[in-house]
XYZ file of C-alpha atoms in Angstrom:
350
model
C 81.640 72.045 82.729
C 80.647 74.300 80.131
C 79.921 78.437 80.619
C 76.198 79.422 81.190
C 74.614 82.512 81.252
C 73.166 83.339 84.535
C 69.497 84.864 84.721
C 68.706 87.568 87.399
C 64.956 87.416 87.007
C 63.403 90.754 85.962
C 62.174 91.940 89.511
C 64.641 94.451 90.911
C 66.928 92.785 93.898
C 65.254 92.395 97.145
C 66.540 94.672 99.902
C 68.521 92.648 102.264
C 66.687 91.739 105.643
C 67.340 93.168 109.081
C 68.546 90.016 111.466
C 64.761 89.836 112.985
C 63.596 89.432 109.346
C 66.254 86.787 108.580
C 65.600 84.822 111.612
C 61.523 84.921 111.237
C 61.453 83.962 107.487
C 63.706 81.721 107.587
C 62.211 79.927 110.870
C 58.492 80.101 109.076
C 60.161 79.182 105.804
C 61.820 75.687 107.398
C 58.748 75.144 110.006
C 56.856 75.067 106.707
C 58.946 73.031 104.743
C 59.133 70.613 108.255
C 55.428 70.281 107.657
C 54.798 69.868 104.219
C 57.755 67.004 104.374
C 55.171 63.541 104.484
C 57.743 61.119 103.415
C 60.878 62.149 105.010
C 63.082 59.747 106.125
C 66.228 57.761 104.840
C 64.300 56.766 101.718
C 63.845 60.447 100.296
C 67.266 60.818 101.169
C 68.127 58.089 98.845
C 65.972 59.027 96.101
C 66.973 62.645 96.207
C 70.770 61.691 96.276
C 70.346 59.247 93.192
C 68.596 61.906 91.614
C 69.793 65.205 92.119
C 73.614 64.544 93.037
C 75.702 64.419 90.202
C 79.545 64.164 91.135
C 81.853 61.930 88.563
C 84.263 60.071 89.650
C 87.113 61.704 87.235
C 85.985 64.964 89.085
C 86.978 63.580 92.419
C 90.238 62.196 91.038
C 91.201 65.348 90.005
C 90.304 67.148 93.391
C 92.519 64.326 94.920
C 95.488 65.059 92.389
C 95.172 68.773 93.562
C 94.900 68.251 97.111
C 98.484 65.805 96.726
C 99.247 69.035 94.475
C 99.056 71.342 97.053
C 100.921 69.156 99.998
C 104.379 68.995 97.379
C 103.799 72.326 96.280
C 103.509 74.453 100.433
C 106.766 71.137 101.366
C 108.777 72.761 97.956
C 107.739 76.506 98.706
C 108.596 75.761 102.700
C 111.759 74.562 102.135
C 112.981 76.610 99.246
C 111.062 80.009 99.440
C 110.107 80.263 103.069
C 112.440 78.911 105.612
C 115.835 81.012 103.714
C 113.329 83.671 103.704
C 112.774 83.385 107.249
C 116.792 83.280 108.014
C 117.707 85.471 105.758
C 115.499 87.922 107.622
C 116.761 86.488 110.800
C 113.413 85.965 112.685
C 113.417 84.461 115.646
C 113.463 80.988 116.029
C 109.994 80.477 117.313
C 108.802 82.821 114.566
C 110.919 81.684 111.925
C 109.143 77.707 112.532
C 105.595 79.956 111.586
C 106.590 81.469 109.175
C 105.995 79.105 106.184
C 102.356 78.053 107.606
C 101.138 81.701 107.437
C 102.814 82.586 103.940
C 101.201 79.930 102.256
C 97.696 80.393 103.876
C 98.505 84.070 102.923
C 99.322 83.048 99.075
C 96.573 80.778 98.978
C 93.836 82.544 100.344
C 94.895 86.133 98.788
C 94.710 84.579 95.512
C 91.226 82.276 95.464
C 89.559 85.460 97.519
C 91.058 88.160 95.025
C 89.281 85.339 92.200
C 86.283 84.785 93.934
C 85.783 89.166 94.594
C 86.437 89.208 90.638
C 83.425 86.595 89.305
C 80.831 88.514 92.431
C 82.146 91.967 91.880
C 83.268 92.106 88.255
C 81.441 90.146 86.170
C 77.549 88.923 85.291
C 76.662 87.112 88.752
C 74.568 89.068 90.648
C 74.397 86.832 93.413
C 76.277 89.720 96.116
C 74.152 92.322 95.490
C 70.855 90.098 94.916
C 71.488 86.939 96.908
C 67.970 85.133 96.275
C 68.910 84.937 92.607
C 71.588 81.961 93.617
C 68.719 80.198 93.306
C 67.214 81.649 89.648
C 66.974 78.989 87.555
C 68.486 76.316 89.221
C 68.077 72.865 87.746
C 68.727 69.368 89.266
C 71.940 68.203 87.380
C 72.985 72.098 85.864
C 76.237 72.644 83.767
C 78.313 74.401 86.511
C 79.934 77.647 84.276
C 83.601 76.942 83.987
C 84.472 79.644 85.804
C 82.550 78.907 89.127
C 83.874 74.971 89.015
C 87.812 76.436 88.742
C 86.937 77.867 92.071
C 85.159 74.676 93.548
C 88.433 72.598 92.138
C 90.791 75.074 93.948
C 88.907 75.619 96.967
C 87.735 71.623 97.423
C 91.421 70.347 96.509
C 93.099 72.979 99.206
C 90.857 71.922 101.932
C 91.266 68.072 101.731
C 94.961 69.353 101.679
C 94.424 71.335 104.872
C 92.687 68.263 106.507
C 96.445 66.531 106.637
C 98.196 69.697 107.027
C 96.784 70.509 110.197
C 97.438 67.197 111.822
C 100.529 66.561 110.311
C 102.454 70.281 108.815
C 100.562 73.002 110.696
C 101.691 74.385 114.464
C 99.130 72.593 116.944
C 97.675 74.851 118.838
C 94.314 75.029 121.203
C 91.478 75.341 118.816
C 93.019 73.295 115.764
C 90.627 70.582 116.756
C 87.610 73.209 116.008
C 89.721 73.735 112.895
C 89.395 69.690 112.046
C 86.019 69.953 112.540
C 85.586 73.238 110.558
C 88.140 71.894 107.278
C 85.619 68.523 107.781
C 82.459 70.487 107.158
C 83.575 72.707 105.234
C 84.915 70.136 102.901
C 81.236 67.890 102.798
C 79.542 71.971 102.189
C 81.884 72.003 99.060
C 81.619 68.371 97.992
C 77.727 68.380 98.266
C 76.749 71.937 97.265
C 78.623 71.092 93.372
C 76.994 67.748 93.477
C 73.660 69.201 93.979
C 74.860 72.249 91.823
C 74.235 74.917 94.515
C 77.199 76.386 93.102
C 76.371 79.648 93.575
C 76.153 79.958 96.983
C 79.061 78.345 97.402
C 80.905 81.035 95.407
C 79.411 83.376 97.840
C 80.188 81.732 101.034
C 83.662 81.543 99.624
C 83.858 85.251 99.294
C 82.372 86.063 102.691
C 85.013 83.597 104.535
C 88.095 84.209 102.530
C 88.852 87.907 103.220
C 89.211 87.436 106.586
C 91.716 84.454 106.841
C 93.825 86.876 103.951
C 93.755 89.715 106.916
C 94.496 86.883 109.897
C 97.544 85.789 107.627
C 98.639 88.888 106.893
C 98.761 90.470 110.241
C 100.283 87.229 111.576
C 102.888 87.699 109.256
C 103.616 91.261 110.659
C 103.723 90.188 113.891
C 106.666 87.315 112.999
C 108.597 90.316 111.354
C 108.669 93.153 113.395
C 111.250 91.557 116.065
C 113.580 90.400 113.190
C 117.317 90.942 113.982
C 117.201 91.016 117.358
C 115.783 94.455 117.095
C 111.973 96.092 117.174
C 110.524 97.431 114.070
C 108.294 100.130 114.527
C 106.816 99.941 111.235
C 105.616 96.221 111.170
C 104.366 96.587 114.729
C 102.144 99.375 113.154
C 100.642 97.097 110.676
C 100.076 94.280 113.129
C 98.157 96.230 114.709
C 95.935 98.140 112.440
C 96.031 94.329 110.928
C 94.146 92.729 113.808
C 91.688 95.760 113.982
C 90.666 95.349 110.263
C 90.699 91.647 111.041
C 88.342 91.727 113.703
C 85.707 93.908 112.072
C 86.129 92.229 108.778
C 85.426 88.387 110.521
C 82.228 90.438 111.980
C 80.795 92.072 109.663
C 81.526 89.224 106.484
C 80.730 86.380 108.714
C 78.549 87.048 111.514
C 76.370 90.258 109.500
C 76.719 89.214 105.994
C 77.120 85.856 105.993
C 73.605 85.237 107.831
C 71.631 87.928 106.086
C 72.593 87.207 102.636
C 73.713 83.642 102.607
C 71.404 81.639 105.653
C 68.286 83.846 104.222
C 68.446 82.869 100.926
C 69.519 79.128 101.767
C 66.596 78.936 104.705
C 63.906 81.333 102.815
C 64.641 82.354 99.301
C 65.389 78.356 98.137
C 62.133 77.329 98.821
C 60.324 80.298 96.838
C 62.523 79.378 93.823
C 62.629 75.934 94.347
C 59.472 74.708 96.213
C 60.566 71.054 96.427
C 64.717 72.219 96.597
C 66.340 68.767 97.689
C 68.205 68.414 100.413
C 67.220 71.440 102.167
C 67.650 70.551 106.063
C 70.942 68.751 105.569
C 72.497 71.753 103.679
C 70.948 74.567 105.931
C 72.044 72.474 108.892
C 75.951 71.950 107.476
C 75.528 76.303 107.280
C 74.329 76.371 110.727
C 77.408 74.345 112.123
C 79.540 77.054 109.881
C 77.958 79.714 111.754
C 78.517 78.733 114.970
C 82.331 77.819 114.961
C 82.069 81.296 113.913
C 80.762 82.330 116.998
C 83.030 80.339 118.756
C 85.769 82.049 116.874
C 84.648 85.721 117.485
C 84.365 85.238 121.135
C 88.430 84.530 121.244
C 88.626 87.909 119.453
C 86.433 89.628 122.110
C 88.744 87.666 124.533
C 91.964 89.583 122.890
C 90.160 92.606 122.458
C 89.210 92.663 126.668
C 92.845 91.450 127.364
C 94.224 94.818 124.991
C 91.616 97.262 126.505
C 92.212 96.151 129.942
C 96.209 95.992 129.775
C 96.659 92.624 130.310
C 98.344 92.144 127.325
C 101.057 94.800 126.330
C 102.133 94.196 122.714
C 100.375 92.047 120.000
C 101.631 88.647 119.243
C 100.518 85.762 118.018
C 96.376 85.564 116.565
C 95.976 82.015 117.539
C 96.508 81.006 121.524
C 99.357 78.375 121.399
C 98.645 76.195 124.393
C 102.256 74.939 125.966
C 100.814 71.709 127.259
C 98.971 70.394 124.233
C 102.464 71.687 121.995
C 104.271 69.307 124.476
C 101.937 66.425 123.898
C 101.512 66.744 119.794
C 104.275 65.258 117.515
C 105.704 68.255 116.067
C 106.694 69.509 112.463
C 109.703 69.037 111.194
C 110.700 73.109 111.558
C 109.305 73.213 115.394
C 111.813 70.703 116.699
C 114.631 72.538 117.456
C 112.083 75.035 119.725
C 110.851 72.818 122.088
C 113.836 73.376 124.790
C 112.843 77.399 124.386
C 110.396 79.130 126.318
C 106.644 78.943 125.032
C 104.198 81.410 126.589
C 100.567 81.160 126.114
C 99.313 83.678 123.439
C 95.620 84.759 122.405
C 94.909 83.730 118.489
């Protein structure tokens, strides 16, 4: 996986398209590609995946060593780092037990986003200012640059991680089987777009997602520490709260603005002026589409806390994830959650 330059083209960067634009290029774009497709059917699919999909098999061992990487790594940081952190601190009990989820997520995401904002924002890819040029010279079977495939190694390792974590470390709460779902696609987007060397966008869709989960963290953090001691702290209560209003504008305008106006229109429109033929086009733009809308699904539990705030049904932040009592009840627990189950669990918005 050797460095490579990256071309921009010599035309200046198209201006990025209102959502009207987006949605009738893009819908012209794939009608057109619908209809130009003779031979669809499971036997291009085979043909393009023999020829265009190039994934070793020491590649996927390593992702596999990572992901087993990352599981010893968040058990060593929880019980060394986090959990004396969290007494020394003297949270309470309940918030002490989610404490070392949120801390790593916070560590983990902080750090690939921070990477990710350096290769868009500080170096030769032009790919966030001029997303069309993702696709500039692609070619089936491309040396990914080095520095794009450490970020496809950490990214793909910590999500096949995150797929056992949920089910097995994380707190289980009402949406974590949307969150299955989401670490499953997520995971085949990752998998498939370095196979097929879409690299690029990937980069950017990790940029556009990241930020927010950092903020989600973050805040949730906050929250855990501003009733520490027994006592309220004025301070962290502050940031929790300016937290979840950066959060919620930040998950709006990177997914649900950004997101379909500079990644969807250059996966559903700008791919197939590049790369007439581009392989796999439906299955890709489809996996995007599915991204999209869990996070829609998402965003509407944020409207839900907002109109819960606004209308004084709810009088102090807590917890960004609703924690559903019954399903809690019904879910084997983590190790640190067992001693809370005899305490009082109220239902909580994100």
């Amino acid at each position: 996986m050797a460095a490579a330059a990256t071309t921009t083209g010599l035309e200046a960067p198209e201006p990025m398209p209102s959502y009207a634009q987006m949605l009738q290029r893009s819908w012209a774009s794939a009608l057109a590609a619908a209809r130009g497709c003779g031979d669809c059917g499971w036997g291009l699919a085979r043909r393009g995946l023999a020829e265009h999909a190039h994934l070793a098999a020491p590649e996927l061992l390593l992702a596999a060593l990572c992901a087993l990487g990352w599981t010893a790594l968040r058990s060593a940081a929880t019980a060394r780092l986090f959990r004396p952190l969290a007494k020394r601190c003297r949270l309470q009990p309940r918030d002490a037990a989610r404490l070392p989820e949120s801390a790593w997520k916070l560590l983990f995401y902080l750090g690939c986003w921070s990477y990710c904002a350096y290769l868009l924002l500080g170096t030769r890819y032009p790919f966030f200012h001029d997303p069309p040029s993702v696709f500039y010279d692609w070619r089936s079977g491309m040396a990914v640059p080095w520095d794009i495939a450490a970020a496809y190694l950490l990214q793909g390792s910590f999500y096949c991680h995150s797929i056992y974590a949920t089910v097995y470390m994380d707190t289980w709460r009402k949406d974590s089987v949307v969150m299955l779902v989401h670490h499953v696609v997520t995971l085949v987007l990752i998998a498939s777009s370095y196979a097929f060397r879409y690299h690029n966008v990937g980069l950017l869709v990790f940029f556009l997602h990241d930020v927010s989960d950092v903020q989600l963290e973050f805040t949730k953090l906050n929250i855990y520490f501003k009733a520490r001691g027994g006592t309220y702290h004025r301070l962290h209560g502050l940031v929790a709260n300016l937290g979840c209003l950066s959060f919620c504008f930040c998950w709006f305008w990177f997914r649900l603005y950004w997101f379909p106006l500079k990644v969807l229109y250059a996966t559903c429109h700008s791919s197939l002026r590049s790369v007439p033929d581009i392989p796999y086009y439906f299955f890709f733009n489809t996996l995007l589409l599915i991204l999209t809308v869990m996070n829609i699904y998402w965003f509407l539990y944020i409207v839900a806390f907002a109109a819960k705030v606004l209308t004084g049904q709810m009088r102090e932040l807590e917890d960004l994830r609703e924690y559903d009592t019954l399903e809690a009840q019904t879910t084997k627990p983590c190790k640190a959650e067992k001693p809370l189950r005899n305490g009082l669990v109220k239902d909580k918005l994100f």
